[in-house]
Amino acid sequence: MVRFPSMDDKCAVLHLSRLQLDDLNLDHLTDSKRQQIQQLHLTYNRLLLLPTSVCFLSNLEYLDISSNALTVIPDYIMRLTNLKTVVAKNNLLDESSFPKEFERMQVETLNLSGNRFGEIPVQFLKMTTLQSLSLGGNRLKNIPAEIKNLTSLELLYLGGNLISFIPPEVANLTSLRYLVLCDNRIQSIPPQLNKLHSLLSLSLHNNLLTFLPREILSLVHLQELSLRGNPLVVRFIKDMTYDPPSLMELAGRTIKSQNLPFSSCDLPSNLNHYLNLASECPNPKCAGVYFDSCVRHIKFVDFCGKYRLPLMHYLCSPQCSSPCSSNPQSDAESEDENSVPADRLQRVLLG
């Protein structure tokens, strides 16, 4: 057991890092002094388990146990009812390391980067008080749809994992300001992310992106967009793909584009539902609609007068006079490119 020097009466922070501790003895502290401690730093020691003595620090709000050899967080951490921040980077923790009741804690910041998580623990996905969740440098392969429950989240750091897909439920995190998804295997960005109106920074570098959804232009508060190390930056992509529409889609297009009158009683319920799914062609010169069959078209949009980013557009047919035309003189393209003021996106990091 290693003891540390006596504390000042006004001390609220206890630094016990780099002392080669494998346990912690607080027996020589009075109860009043234990109650004074609000922050505890136990980084770079030899801890295999969270010392039981820590749980007698009843007013502890900040706990940093990074860079040890922890494999489990025991149940008695639940006694720290005032705990707001838990930092346990660079340990050996995984999705089975936390107690099932951990979801009841009122933690606001949880940083577990550099561990062995293969998935986000279900307990974390029920912690509605979480404002910051960092799980970078783990082994995560997916983001569960239940992430939508973390409605107070302002920072989500999932960089350096094995993630290939972003679920649209991420768009439910309306308080999110910083989203870090760099160094993964992501191939596309869901257009629903345009609902993240509070987003200031979006880190997507070192993924497999070949285009961005045009809806990203709706992120009016976005100040930083990091895209370096993606195929969209290192090669020029301008493809059109088109699957011919089915007979049902052709009939639906005719009904919607020509405003043919019908009532809900005229058609089966499934066809009524189908007609309600029509999407308008974004070309202002076209009055067409589409359902399942559309043209996927990559259009390069000018950001800040310097960077051209590939954005995905959908058109009703190849014959549509595209607002995404490669002709730099097209009126529609000029309108789109000038729609992003230079002061809105402060930093586009491509190189």
Coordinates of C-alpha atoms in Angstrom, one line a residue:
M1 CA 0.0 0.0 0.0
V2 CA 1.3 3.5 -0.9
R3 CA 0.2 6.4 1.2
F4 CA 0.3 10.0 0.1
P5 CA 1.1 13.2 1.9
S6 CA -1.6 14.8 4.1
M7 CA -4.0 17.1 2.3
D8 CA -4.6 20.7 2.6
D9 CA -8.0 21.5 4.3
K10 CA -9.1 23.3 1.1
C11 CA -7.9 20.6 -1.3
A12 CA -10.6 19.3 -3.7
V13 CA -8.3 17.7 -6.2
L14 CA -6.1 14.7 -5.4
H15 CA -3.4 13.8 -7.9
L16 CA -2.0 10.3 -7.5
S17 CA -0.7 9.6 -11.0
R18 CA 2.5 7.8 -12.0
L19 CA 3.1 6.4 -8.5
Q20 CA 3.1 2.7 -9.5
L21 CA 0.1 2.1 -7.3
D22 CA -1.6 -1.3 -7.4
D23 CA -4.0 -0.3 -4.6
L24 CA -5.0 2.8 -2.7
N25 CA -5.0 3.3 1.1
L26 CA -7.2 6.2 2.4
D27 CA -7.4 5.0 6.0
H28 CA -5.4 7.9 7.4
L29 CA -7.9 10.5 6.0
T30 CA -10.7 11.6 8.2
D31 CA -14.3 11.5 6.9
S32 CA -14.4 15.3 6.5
K33 CA -11.3 15.3 4.3
R34 CA -12.6 12.5 2.2
Q35 CA -15.8 14.5 1.6
Q36 CA -13.7 17.4 0.4
I37 CA -12.2 15.5 -2.5
Q38 CA -14.1 16.2 -5.8
Q39 CA -11.5 15.1 -8.3
L40 CA -9.3 12.1 -8.3
H41 CA -6.5 11.4 -10.8
L42 CA -5.1 7.8 -10.7
T43 CA -3.5 7.7 -14.2
Y44 CA -0.5 5.7 -15.2
N45 CA -0.4 3.3 -12.3
R46 CA -0.7 -0.5 -12.0
L47 CA -4.3 -0.8 -11.0
L48 CA -6.0 -4.0 -12.0
L49 CA -9.2 -3.1 -10.2
L50 CA -10.8 0.2 -9.0
P51 CA -9.7 0.5 -5.3
T52 CA -12.6 0.1 -2.9
S53 CA -11.3 3.1 -1.0
V54 CA -12.3 5.3 -3.9
C55 CA -16.0 4.6 -3.2
F56 CA -15.8 6.3 0.2
L57 CA -15.2 9.7 -1.5
S58 CA -18.8 10.5 -1.3
N59 CA -18.6 13.9 -3.1
L60 CA -16.3 12.8 -5.9
E61 CA -17.4 14.3 -9.2
Y62 CA -14.4 13.6 -11.5
L63 CA -12.6 10.3 -11.7
D64 CA -9.6 9.6 -14.1
I65 CA -8.3 6.1 -14.0
S66 CA -6.7 6.1 -17.5
S67 CA -3.6 4.1 -18.5
N68 CA -3.9 1.3 -16.0
A69 CA -4.7 -2.4 -16.6
L70 CA -8.4 -2.4 -15.6
T71 CA -10.6 -5.1 -17.0
V72 CA -13.7 -4.5 -15.0
I73 CA -15.5 -1.6 -13.2
P74 CA -17.0 -3.2 -10.0
D75 CA -20.5 -2.6 -8.7
Y76 CA -19.3 -0.5 -5.9
I77 CA -18.8 2.5 -8.2
M78 CA -22.5 2.9 -7.9
R79 CA -21.9 4.4 -4.4
L80 CA -20.4 7.5 -6.1
T81 CA -23.7 9.2 -6.6
N82 CA -22.2 12.6 -7.3
L83 CA -19.9 11.3 -10.1
K84 CA -20.3 13.4 -13.3
T85 CA -17.1 12.5 -15.3
V86 CA -15.5 9.1 -15.7
V87 CA -12.3 8.9 -17.8
A88 CA -10.8 5.4 -18.2
K89 CA -8.8 5.6 -21.4
N90 CA -6.2 3.1 -22.4
N91 CA -7.2 0.2 -20.2
L92 CA -8.5 -3.3 -21.0
L93 CA -12.2 -2.7 -20.7
D94 CA -14.9 -4.1 -22.9
E95 CA -18.7 -4.2 -23.2
S96 CA -19.0 -6.6 -20.3
S97 CA -16.8 -4.6 -17.9
F98 CA -19.5 -2.3 -16.4
P99 CA -22.2 -3.2 -13.9
K100 CA -25.7 -3.6 -15.3
E101 CA -26.9 -0.8 -13.0
F102 CA -24.5 1.7 -14.4
E103 CA -27.3 3.2 -16.5
R104 CA -28.7 4.7 -13.3
M105 CA -25.7 6.9 -12.7
Q106 CA -26.0 10.6 -13.6
V107 CA -22.7 10.7 -15.5
E108 CA -22.4 13.5 -18.0
T109 CA -19.0 12.7 -19.5
L110 CA -17.7 9.2 -20.3
N111 CA -14.4 8.8 -22.0
L112 CA -13.4 5.2 -22.7
S113 CA -11.1 5.6 -25.7
G114 CA -8.3 3.1 -26.3
N115 CA -10.0 0.0 -24.8
R116 CA -11.4 -3.2 -26.2
F117 CA -15.1 -2.4 -26.8
G118 CA -16.6 -4.5 -29.6
E119 CA -20.0 -2.8 -29.2
I120 CA -21.4 0.1 -27.2
P121 CA -22.8 -1.3 -23.9
V122 CA -26.5 -1.2 -23.5
Q123 CA -26.2 0.6 -20.2
F124 CA -24.6 3.5 -21.9
L125 CA -27.4 3.8 -24.4
K126 CA -29.9 4.4 -21.5
M127 CA -27.9 7.2 -19.9
T128 CA -29.9 10.2 -20.9
T129 CA -27.7 12.6 -18.8
L130 CA -24.7 11.9 -21.0
Q131 CA -23.4 15.0 -22.8
S132 CA -20.1 13.6 -24.0
L133 CA -19.3 10.0 -25.0
S134 CA -15.9 9.0 -26.3
L135 CA -15.2 5.5 -27.5
G136 CA -12.4 6.2 -30.0
G137 CA -9.7 3.6 -30.7
N138 CA -11.8 0.6 -29.8
R139 CA -13.2 -2.3 -31.9
L140 CA -16.7 -1.1 -32.6
K141 CA -18.2 -2.4 -35.8
N142 CA -21.5 -0.6 -35.7
I143 CA -23.5 2.2 -34.1
P144 CA -26.7 0.8 -32.6
A145 CA -30.0 2.5 -33.4
E146 CA -30.6 3.0 -29.7
I147 CA -28.0 5.8 -29.8
K148 CA -31.0 8.0 -30.5
N149 CA -31.9 7.8 -26.7
L150 CA -28.9 10.0 -25.8
T151 CA -30.7 13.2 -26.5
S152 CA -28.5 15.3 -24.2
L153 CA -25.3 14.3 -26.1
E154 CA -23.2 17.2 -27.4
L155 CA -20.0 15.3 -28.3
L156 CA -19.9 11.8 -29.8
Y157 CA -16.3 10.5 -30.5
L158 CA -16.2 7.2 -32.3
G159 CA -13.0 7.7 -34.4
G160 CA -10.5 4.9 -34.9
N161 CA -13.0 1.9 -35.0
L162 CA -14.3 -0.5 -37.6
I163 CA -17.6 1.2 -38.3
S164 CA -18.9 0.9 -41.9
F165 CA -22.5 2.3 -41.5
I166 CA -24.0 5.3 -39.8
P167 CA -27.6 4.6 -38.8
P168 CA -30.1 7.4 -39.6
E169 CA -31.1 7.4 -35.8
V170 CA -28.0 9.5 -35.2
A171 CA -30.0 12.4 -36.6
N172 CA -32.1 12.3 -33.4
L173 CA -29.2 13.7 -31.4
T174 CA -30.4 17.2 -31.9
S175 CA -28.1 18.7 -29.2
L176 CA -25.0 17.2 -30.9
R177 CA -22.2 19.8 -31.6
Y178 CA -19.2 17.6 -32.3
L179 CA -19.4 14.3 -34.3
V180 CA -16.1 12.5 -34.8
L181 CA -16.3 9.4 -37.1
C182 CA -12.8 9.6 -38.6
D183 CA -10.6 6.5 -39.2
N184 CA -13.4 4.1 -39.8
R185 CA -14.7 2.2 -42.9
I186 CA -17.7 4.4 -43.6
Q187 CA -18.8 4.5 -47.3
S188 CA -21.8 6.9 -47.1
I189 CA -23.4 9.5 -45.0
P190 CA -27.2 9.3 -44.3
P191 CA -29.0 12.4 -45.6
Q192 CA -31.0 12.5 -42.3
L193 CA -27.9 14.1 -40.7
N194 CA -29.2 17.4 -42.0
K195 CA -31.4 17.4 -38.9
L196 CA -28.3 18.0 -36.7
H197 CA -28.9 21.8 -36.7
S198 CA -26.5 22.3 -33.7
L199 CA -23.6 20.5 -35.3
L200 CA -20.4 22.6 -35.4
S201 CA -17.8 20.0 -36.4
L202 CA -18.0 16.9 -38.5
S203 CA -14.8 14.7 -38.7
L204 CA -15.0 12.2 -41.5
H205 CA -11.4 11.9 -42.6
N206 CA -9.8 8.5 -43.4
N207 CA -12.9 6.7 -44.4
L208 CA -14.2 5.3 -47.7
L209 CA -16.5 8.1 -48.8
T210 CA -17.0 8.8 -52.5
F211 CA -19.7 11.4 -52.1
L212 CA -21.7 13.4 -49.6
P213 CA -25.5 13.8 -49.6
R214 CA -26.6 17.2 -50.9
E215 CA -28.6 17.6 -47.6
I216 CA -25.4 18.4 -45.8
L217 CA -25.9 22.0 -47.1
S218 CA -28.6 22.3 -44.5
L219 CA -26.1 22.1 -41.6
V220 CA -26.2 25.9 -41.3
H221 CA -23.9 26.1 -38.2
L222 CA -21.3 23.7 -39.4
Q223 CA -17.8 25.3 -39.0
E224 CA -15.5 22.4 -39.6
L225 CA -15.7 19.5 -42.1
S226 CA -12.8 17.1 -42.2
L227 CA -12.7 14.9 -45.3
R228 CA -9.0 14.1 -46.0
G229 CA -8.0 10.6 -46.8
N230 CA -11.3 9.7 -48.6
P231 CA -11.8 8.6 -52.2
L232 CA -13.9 11.6 -52.9
V233 CA -10.8 13.8 -52.3
V234 CA -8.3 11.8 -54.3
R235 CA -10.3 10.9 -57.4
F236 CA -13.0 12.6 -59.5
I237 CA -16.3 10.8 -59.5
K238 CA -19.2 11.7 -61.8
D239 CA -21.4 8.7 -62.4
M240 CA -25.0 8.2 -63.4
T241 CA -26.8 5.1 -62.4
Y242 CA -30.4 4.4 -63.2
D243 CA -32.8 1.4 -62.8
P244 CA -35.7 1.6 -65.2
P245 CA -39.0 2.2 -63.3
S246 CA -41.6 -0.5 -62.8
L247 CA -45.0 -0.4 -64.4
M248 CA -46.5 0.6 -61.0
E249 CA -44.0 3.4 -60.7
L250 CA -44.8 4.7 -64.2
A251 CA -48.5 4.7 -63.3
G252 CA -47.8 6.4 -60.0
R253 CA -45.7 9.1 -61.7
T254 CA -48.4 9.8 -64.2
I255 CA -51.0 10.1 -61.4
K256 CA -48.9 12.5 -59.4
S257 CA -47.3 14.6 -62.1
Q258 CA -50.6 15.1 -64.0
N259 CA -52.6 15.6 -60.8
L260 CA -55.1 13.0 -61.8
P261 CA -58.0 13.0 -59.3
F262 CA -58.7 10.0 -57.1
S263 CA -60.0 9.3 -53.6
S264 CA -58.7 6.9 -51.0
C265 CA -61.8 4.7 -51.7
D266 CA -60.7 4.3 -55.3
L267 CA -57.5 2.4 -54.6
P268 CA -56.4 -0.3 -52.2
S269 CA -54.6 0.9 -49.0
N270 CA -51.2 -0.3 -50.2
L271 CA -51.5 1.8 -53.4
N272 CA -52.6 4.9 -51.4
H273 CA -49.6 4.5 -49.2
Y274 CA -47.3 4.1 -52.2
L275 CA -48.6 7.3 -53.9
N276 CA -47.8 9.2 -50.7
L277 CA -44.2 8.2 -51.0
A278 CA -43.6 10.2 -54.1
S279 CA -40.5 12.4 -54.1
E280 CA -40.3 15.6 -56.2
C281 CA -37.4 15.9 -58.6
P282 CA -35.1 18.6 -57.3
N283 CA -34.6 20.2 -60.7
P284 CA -36.7 23.4 -60.6
K285 CA -37.3 23.1 -64.4
C286 CA -38.8 19.6 -64.0
A287 CA -42.2 18.8 -62.6
G288 CA -41.5 15.1 -62.3
V289 CA -41.7 12.8 -59.4
Y290 CA -40.1 9.4 -58.6
F291 CA -40.6 6.6 -56.1
D292 CA -38.0 3.8 -56.1
S293 CA -36.3 4.4 -59.4
C294 CA -34.2 7.5 -59.8
V295 CA -30.9 8.8 -61.2
R296 CA -28.0 9.0 -58.7
H297 CA -25.8 11.8 -59.8
I298 CA -22.6 13.2 -58.2
K299 CA -22.4 16.9 -58.4
F300 CA -19.3 18.9 -57.2
V301 CA -20.4 21.9 -55.2
D302 CA -18.1 24.8 -54.4
F303 CA -17.4 25.5 -50.7
C304 CA -15.8 28.7 -49.7
G305 CA -14.8 29.5 -53.3
K306 CA -11.9 27.0 -53.0
Y307 CA -13.0 23.4 -52.3
R308 CA -15.3 21.3 -54.5
L309 CA -17.1 18.6 -52.6
P310 CA -19.1 15.8 -54.3
L311 CA -22.7 15.8 -53.2
M312 CA -25.3 13.2 -54.1
H313 CA -28.3 14.4 -56.2
Y314 CA -31.4 12.3 -57.2
L315 CA -33.2 13.0 -60.5
C316 CA -36.4 11.5 -61.8
S317 CA -34.8 10.3 -65.1
P318 CA -31.7 10.5 -67.2
Q319 CA -33.6 12.8 -69.6
C320 CA -34.2 15.3 -66.9
S321 CA -32.3 18.5 -67.7
S322 CA -30.2 18.2 -64.6
P323 CA -29.5 21.1 -62.2
C324 CA -26.4 19.1 -61.5
S325 CA -25.1 19.4 -65.0
S326 CA -21.4 19.3 -65.6
N327 CA -21.8 22.4 -67.7
P328 CA -20.3 25.2 -65.5
Q329 CA -22.5 27.7 -67.1
S330 CA -25.8 26.0 -66.1
D331 CA -28.0 28.4 -64.2
A332 CA -29.1 25.7 -61.7
E333 CA -25.5 24.7 -60.9
S334 CA -24.4 28.3 -60.3
E335 CA -27.3 28.8 -58.0
D336 CA -26.4 25.7 -55.9
E337 CA -22.7 26.6 -55.8
N338 CA -23.3 30.1 -54.6
S339 CA -25.8 29.0 -51.9
V340 CA -23.1 28.3 -49.3
P341 CA -21.7 31.6 -48.0
A342 CA -17.9 31.6 -47.3
D343 CA -18.4 32.5 -43.7
R344 CA -20.6 29.5 -43.0
L345 CA -18.1 26.7 -43.4
Q346 CA -14.9 28.1 -41.8
R347 CA -12.7 25.0 -42.3
V348 CA -12.9 22.3 -44.9
L349 CA -10.0 20.0 -44.2
L350 CA -9.1 18.0 -47.3
G351 CA -5.3 17.6 -47.2

